[in-house]
Coordinates of C-alpha atoms in Angstrom, one line a residue:
X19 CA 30.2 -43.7 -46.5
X20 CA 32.6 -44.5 -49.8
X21 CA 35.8 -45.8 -49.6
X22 CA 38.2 -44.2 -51.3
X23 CA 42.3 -45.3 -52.4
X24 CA 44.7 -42.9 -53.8
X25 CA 47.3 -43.5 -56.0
X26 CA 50.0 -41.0 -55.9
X27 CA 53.2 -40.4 -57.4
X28 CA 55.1 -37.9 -55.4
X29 CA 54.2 -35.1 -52.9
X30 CA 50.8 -36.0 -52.5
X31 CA 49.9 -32.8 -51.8
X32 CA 46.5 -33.7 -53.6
X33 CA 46.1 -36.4 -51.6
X34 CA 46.0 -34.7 -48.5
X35 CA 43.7 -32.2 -49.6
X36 CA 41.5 -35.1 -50.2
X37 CA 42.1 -36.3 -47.1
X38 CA 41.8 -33.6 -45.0
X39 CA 38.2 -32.5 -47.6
X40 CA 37.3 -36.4 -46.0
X41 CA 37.6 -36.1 -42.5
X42 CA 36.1 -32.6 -42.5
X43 CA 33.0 -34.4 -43.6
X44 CA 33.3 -32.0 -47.3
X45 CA 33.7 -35.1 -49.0
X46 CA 31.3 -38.1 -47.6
X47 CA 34.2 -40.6 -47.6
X48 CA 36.8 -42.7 -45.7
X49 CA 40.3 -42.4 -47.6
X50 CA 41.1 -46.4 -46.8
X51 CA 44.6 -46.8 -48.5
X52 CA 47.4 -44.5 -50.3
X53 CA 49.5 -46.4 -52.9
X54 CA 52.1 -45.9 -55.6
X55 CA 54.9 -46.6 -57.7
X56 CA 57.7 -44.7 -56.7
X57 CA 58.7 -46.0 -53.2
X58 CA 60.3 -42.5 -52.3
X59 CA 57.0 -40.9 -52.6
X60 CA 56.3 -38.3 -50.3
X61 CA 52.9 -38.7 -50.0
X62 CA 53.2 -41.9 -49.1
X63 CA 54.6 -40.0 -45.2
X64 CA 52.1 -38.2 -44.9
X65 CA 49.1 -41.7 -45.2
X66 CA 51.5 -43.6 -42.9
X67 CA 51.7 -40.4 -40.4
X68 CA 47.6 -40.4 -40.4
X69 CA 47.4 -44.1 -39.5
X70 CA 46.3 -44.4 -43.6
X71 CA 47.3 -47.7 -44.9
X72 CA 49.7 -47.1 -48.0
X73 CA 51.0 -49.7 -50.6
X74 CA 54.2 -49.7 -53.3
X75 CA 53.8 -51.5 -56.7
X76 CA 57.3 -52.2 -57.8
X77 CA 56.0 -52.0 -61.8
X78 CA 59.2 -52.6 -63.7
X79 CA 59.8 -55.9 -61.7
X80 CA 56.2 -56.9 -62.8
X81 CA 56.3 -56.4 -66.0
X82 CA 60.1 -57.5 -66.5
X83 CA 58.6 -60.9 -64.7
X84 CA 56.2 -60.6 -67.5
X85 CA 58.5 -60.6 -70.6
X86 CA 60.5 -63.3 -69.2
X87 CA 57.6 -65.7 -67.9
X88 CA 54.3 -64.6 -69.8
X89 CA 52.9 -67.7 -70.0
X90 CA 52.9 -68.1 -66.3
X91 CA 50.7 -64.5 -65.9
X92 CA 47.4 -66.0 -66.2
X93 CA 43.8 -65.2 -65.4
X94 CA 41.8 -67.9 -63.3
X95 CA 39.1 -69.3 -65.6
X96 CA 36.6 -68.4 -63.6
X97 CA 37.4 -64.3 -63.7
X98 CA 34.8 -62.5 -64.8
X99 CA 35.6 -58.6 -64.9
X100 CA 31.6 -58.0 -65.7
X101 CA 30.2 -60.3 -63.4
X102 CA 32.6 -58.3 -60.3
X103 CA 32.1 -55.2 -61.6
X104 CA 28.4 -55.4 -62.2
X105 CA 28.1 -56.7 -58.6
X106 CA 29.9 -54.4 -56.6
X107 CA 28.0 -51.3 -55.9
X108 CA 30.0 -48.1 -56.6
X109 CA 31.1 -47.4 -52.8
X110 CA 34.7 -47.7 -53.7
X111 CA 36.4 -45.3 -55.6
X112 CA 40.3 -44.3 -56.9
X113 CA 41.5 -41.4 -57.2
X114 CA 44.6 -40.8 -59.1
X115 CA 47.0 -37.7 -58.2

């Protein structure tokens, strides 16, 4: 079975259409986590209400951490985006709403 995330910006009606298509077995998946970046989403409700883990990215902070401190917003040296990427088989997928 795939895993799937959703990220979401406000109802999330689309979301639970996915989610409902998933545990009616129409879609061969497990919705594992609902995420966004608007903290008042709705949709984000609805993921909590059907024991759905759900995560907020607070973007503006990020990237206003960023322009003040770029040179501490590094990548390991030992990330390799091919090496994960080509090693991971495609069982996990996102789904933007």
């Amino acid at each position: 079975m795939n895993k799937v995330a959703i990220l979401i910006s406000g109802t999330g009606s689309n979301a639970a259409k996915i989610c409902e298509s998933c545990l009616k077995n129409e879609i061969n998946a497990k919705v594992v986590c609902v995420g966004s970046d608007n903290i008042e989403a709705r949709g984000l409700e609805y993921a909590k209400k059907n024991n759905i883990h759900t995560f907020v990215i607070d973007y503006k902070k990020i990237i206003s951490n960023y322009n003040s401190n770029s040179d501490k917003f590094k990548l390991p040296a030992d990330f390799d985006y091919e090496n994960i990427n080509k090693n991971n088989p495609a069982n996990f997928y996102i789904w933007a709403t």
